[in-house]
XYZ file of C-alpha atoms in Angstrom:
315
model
C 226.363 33.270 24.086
C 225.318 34.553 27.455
C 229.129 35.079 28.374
C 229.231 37.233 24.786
C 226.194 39.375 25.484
C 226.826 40.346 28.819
C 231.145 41.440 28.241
C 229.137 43.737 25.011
C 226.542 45.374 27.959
C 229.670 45.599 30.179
C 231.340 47.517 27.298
C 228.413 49.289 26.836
C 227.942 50.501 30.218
C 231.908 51.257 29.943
C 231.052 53.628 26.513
C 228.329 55.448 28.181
C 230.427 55.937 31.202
C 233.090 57.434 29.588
C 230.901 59.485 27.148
C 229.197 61.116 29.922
C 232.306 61.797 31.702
C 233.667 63.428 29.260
C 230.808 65.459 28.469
C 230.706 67.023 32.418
C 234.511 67.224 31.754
C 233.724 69.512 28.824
C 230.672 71.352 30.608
C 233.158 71.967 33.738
C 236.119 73.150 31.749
C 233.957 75.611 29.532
C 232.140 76.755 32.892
C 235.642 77.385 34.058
C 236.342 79.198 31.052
C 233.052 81.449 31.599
C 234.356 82.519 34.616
C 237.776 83.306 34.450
C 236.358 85.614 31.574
C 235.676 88.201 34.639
C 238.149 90.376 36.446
C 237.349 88.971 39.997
C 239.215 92.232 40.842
C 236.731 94.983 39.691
C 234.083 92.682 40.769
C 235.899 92.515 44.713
C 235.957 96.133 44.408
C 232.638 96.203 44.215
C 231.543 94.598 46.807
C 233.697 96.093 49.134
C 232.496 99.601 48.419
C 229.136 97.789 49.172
C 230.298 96.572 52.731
C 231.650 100.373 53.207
C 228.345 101.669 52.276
C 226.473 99.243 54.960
C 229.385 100.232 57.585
C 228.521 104.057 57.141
C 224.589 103.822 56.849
C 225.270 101.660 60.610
C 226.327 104.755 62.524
C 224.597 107.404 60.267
C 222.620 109.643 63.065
C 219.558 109.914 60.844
C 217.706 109.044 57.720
C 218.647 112.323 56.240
C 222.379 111.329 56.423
C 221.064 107.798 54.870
C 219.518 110.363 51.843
C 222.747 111.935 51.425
C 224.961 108.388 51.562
C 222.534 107.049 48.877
C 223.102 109.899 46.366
C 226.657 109.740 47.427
C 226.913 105.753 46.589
C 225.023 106.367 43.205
C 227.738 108.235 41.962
C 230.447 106.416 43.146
C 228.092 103.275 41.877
C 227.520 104.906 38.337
C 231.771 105.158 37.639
C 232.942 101.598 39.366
C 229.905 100.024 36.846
C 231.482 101.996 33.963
C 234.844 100.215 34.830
C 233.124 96.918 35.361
C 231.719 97.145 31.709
C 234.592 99.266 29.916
C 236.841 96.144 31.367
C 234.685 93.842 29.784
C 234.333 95.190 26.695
C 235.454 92.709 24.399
C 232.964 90.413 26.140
C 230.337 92.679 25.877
C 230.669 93.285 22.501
C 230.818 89.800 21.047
C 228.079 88.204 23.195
C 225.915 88.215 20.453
C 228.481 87.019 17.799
C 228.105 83.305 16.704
C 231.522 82.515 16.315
C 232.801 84.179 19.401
C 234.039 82.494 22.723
C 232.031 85.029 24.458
C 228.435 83.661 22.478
C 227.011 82.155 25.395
C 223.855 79.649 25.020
C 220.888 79.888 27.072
C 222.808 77.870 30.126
C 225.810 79.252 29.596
C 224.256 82.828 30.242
C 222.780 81.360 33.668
C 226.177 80.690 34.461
C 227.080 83.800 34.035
C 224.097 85.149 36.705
C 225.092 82.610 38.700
C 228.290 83.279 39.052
C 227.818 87.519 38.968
C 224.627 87.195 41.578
C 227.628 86.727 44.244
C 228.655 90.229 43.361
C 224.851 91.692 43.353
C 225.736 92.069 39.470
C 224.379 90.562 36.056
C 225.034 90.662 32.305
C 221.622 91.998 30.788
C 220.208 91.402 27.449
C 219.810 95.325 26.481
C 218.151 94.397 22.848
C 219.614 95.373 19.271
C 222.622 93.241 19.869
C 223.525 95.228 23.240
C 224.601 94.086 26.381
C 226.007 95.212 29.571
C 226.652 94.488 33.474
C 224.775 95.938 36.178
C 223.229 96.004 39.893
C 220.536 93.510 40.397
C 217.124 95.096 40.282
C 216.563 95.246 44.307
C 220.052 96.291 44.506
C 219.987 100.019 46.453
C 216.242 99.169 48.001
C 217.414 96.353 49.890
C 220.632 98.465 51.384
C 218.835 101.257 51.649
C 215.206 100.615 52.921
C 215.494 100.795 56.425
C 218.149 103.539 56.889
C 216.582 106.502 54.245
C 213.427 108.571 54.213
C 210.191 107.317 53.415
C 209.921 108.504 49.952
C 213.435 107.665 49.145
C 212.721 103.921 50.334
C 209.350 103.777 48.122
C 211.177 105.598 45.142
C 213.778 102.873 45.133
C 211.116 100.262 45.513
C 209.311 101.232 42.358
C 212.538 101.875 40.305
C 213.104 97.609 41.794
C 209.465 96.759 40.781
C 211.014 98.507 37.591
C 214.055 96.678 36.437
C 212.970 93.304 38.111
C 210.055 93.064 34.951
C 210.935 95.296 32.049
C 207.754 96.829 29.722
C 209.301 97.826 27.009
C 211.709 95.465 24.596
C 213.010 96.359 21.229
C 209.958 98.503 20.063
C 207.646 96.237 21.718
C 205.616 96.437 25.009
C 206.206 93.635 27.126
C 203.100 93.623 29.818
C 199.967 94.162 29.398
C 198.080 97.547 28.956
C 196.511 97.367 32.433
C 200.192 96.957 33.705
C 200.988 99.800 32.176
C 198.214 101.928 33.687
C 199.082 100.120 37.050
C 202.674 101.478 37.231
C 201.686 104.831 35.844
C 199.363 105.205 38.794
C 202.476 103.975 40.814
C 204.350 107.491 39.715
C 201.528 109.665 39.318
C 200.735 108.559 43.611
C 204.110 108.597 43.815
C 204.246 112.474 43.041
C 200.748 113.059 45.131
C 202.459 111.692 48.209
C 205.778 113.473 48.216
C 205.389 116.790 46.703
C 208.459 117.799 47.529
C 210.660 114.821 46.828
C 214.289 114.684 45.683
C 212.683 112.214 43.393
C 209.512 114.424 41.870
C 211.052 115.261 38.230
C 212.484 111.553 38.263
C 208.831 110.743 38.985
C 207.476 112.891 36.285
C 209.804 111.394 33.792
C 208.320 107.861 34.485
C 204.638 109.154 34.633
C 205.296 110.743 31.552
C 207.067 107.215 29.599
C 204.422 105.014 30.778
C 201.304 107.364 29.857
C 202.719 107.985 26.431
C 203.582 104.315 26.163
C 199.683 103.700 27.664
C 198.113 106.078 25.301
C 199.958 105.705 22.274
C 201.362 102.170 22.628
C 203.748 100.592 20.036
C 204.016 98.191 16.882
C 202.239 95.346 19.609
C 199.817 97.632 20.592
C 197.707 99.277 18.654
C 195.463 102.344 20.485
C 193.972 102.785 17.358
C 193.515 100.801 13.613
C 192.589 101.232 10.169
C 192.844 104.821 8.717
C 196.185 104.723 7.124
C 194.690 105.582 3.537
C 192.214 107.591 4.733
C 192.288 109.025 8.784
C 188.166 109.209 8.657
C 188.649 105.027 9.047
C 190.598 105.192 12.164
C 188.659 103.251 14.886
C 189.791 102.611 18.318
C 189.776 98.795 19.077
C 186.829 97.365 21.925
C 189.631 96.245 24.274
C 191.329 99.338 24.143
C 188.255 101.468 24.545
C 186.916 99.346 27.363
C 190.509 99.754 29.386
C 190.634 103.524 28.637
C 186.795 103.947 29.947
C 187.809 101.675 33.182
C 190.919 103.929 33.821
C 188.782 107.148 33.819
C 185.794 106.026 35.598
C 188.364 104.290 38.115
C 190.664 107.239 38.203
C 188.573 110.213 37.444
C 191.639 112.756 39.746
C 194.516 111.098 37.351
C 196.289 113.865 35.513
C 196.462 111.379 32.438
C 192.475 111.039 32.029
C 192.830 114.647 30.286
C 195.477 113.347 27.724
C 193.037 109.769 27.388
C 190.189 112.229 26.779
C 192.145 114.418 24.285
C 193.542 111.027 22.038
C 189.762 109.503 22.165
C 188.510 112.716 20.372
C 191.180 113.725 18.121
C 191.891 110.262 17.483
C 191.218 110.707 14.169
C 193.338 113.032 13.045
C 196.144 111.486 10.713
C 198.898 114.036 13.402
C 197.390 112.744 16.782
C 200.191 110.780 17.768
C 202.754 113.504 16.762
C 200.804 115.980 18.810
C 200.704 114.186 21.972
C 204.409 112.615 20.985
C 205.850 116.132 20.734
C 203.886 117.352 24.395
C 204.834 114.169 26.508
C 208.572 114.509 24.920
C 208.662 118.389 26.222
C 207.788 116.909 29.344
C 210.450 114.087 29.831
C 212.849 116.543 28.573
C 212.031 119.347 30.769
C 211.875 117.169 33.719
C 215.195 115.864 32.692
C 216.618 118.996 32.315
C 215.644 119.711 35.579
C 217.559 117.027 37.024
C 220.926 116.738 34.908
C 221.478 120.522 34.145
C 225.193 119.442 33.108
C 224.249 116.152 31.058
C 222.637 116.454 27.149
C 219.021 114.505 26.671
C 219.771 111.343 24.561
C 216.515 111.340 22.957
C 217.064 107.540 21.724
C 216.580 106.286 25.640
C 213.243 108.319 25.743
C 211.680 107.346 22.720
C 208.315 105.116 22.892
C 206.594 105.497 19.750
C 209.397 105.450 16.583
C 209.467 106.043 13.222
C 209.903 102.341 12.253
C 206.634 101.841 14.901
C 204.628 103.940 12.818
C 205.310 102.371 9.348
C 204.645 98.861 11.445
C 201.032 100.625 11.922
C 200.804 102.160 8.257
C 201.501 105.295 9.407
């Protein structure tokens, strides 16, 4: 009986061997798969043009030079990522599609990091069913830091800071409210310190997002409740009154403490949001106007508050 029992936990063992080799067999093979789903070529090129970059910023005889190699890399940057992603297109575009090869699961999508964090790259989860490839978040900052001037380094630290913890998702904010104000002060000193900036509409633009996204907020935050039948019920909520009186007792010079002042007493009118909506979108426009005379404003990438968040509030 003993003899019996222990050739059926020898066959046992045997099963479980063989089960779990095949599974790594499977995870290896489909990990290969993943990978050969990239054209190592496109990717090769892009690091290359990296390494040229770091070769010419080496013997560059001052930081202006390294101001004039950045903006020269961004554009060169901007077309070799449109390859990247035009090349994968098919991926791209049936990432999110359940029956597709390219429907990667939670792991399978680290894979895909893993394996594009050798190229500085990454696939990104762009919301609505989008996707797309592009630069890690500390990707010019760290090649750049040490070899631009100071508010070019501290412009491509924020825009980092930035991309490393998105605040807005599919018409949601993603941090909290007193992030928000944080990273609008971020711009708004941003624009104090370098008046003169390459970077001061760029700077304006962001200001200008993150104050209307601050004052306003979205479907998953509320700046102000009730009122939807009648505007004379509209009440602002105790949280978000106490963080609007800390940001203007703390920041009394802040350009935005005008606009918080102007939404807490108009707050009740049933148009508020439009008004301020309309004024914050003349800014971003104007300021990016300023800085792509030749490109058209998509209006979709600017938009905060949207029609579908205002029939989430009643509206």
């Amino acid at each position: 009986m003993k003899k019996f029992l222990l050739f059926l936990f020898v066959i046992a063992i045997f099963a479980i061997g063989g089960l779990y080799g095949y599974k790594k067999l499977s995870t290896d093979e489909r990990k290969n798969e993943i990978i050969q789903m990239f054209n190592k070529e496109l990717l090769n090129d892009f690091v290359e043009s990296k390494k040229s970059v770091m070769e010419r910023l080496k013997t560059a005889k001052d930081k202006e030079e390294g101001n004039k190699i950045y903006s020269e890399y961004v554009a060169t940057n901007k077309l070799m990522l449109e390859k990247i992603n035009e090349a994968h297109s098919e991926l791209l575009e049936n990432v999110f599609m359940a029956d597709s090869k390219y429907n990667f699961t939670p792991e399978e999508w680290k894979t895909v990091n893993n394996y594009l964090k050798d190229y500085d790259l990454e696939l990104i989860d762009m919301g609505e069913g989008n996707a797309m490839i592009a630069q890690v978040p500390n990707f010019y900052y760290d090649i750049f830091k040490d070899y631009v001037t100071d508010d070019y380094r501290d412009y491509l630290e924020l825009v980092a800071k930035e991309y490393s913890e998105p605040y807005f998702g599919i018409e949601e904010i993603l941090v909290s409210h007193e992030k928000i104000a944080d990273r609008l002060l971020a711009w708004e000193d941003f624009q104090k310190k370098y008046p003169n900036s390459d970077f001061l509409a760029e700077a304006d633009i962001e200001a200008n997002v993150y104050r209307r996204a601050y004052i306003l907020g979205a479907y998953n935050l509320h700046t102000r409740e009730g009122g939807s039948e009648n505007p004379e019920l509209y009440y602002i909520p105790d949280n978000i009154l106490k963080e609007f009186n800390r940001f203007i007792e703390t920041n009394p010079d802040s350009p935005t403490v005008e606009y918080i002042n102007f939404y807490l007493e108009n707050y009740k009118n049933p148009n508020i949001e439009e008004i301020l909506y309309d004024k914050f979108e003349k800014e971003i426009v104007k300021d990016y106007e300023s800085e792509n005379s030749n490109e058209p404003v998509i209006k979709d990438t600017l938009e905060v508050i949207t029609e579908e968040d205002k029939e989430s509030k009643g509206e």
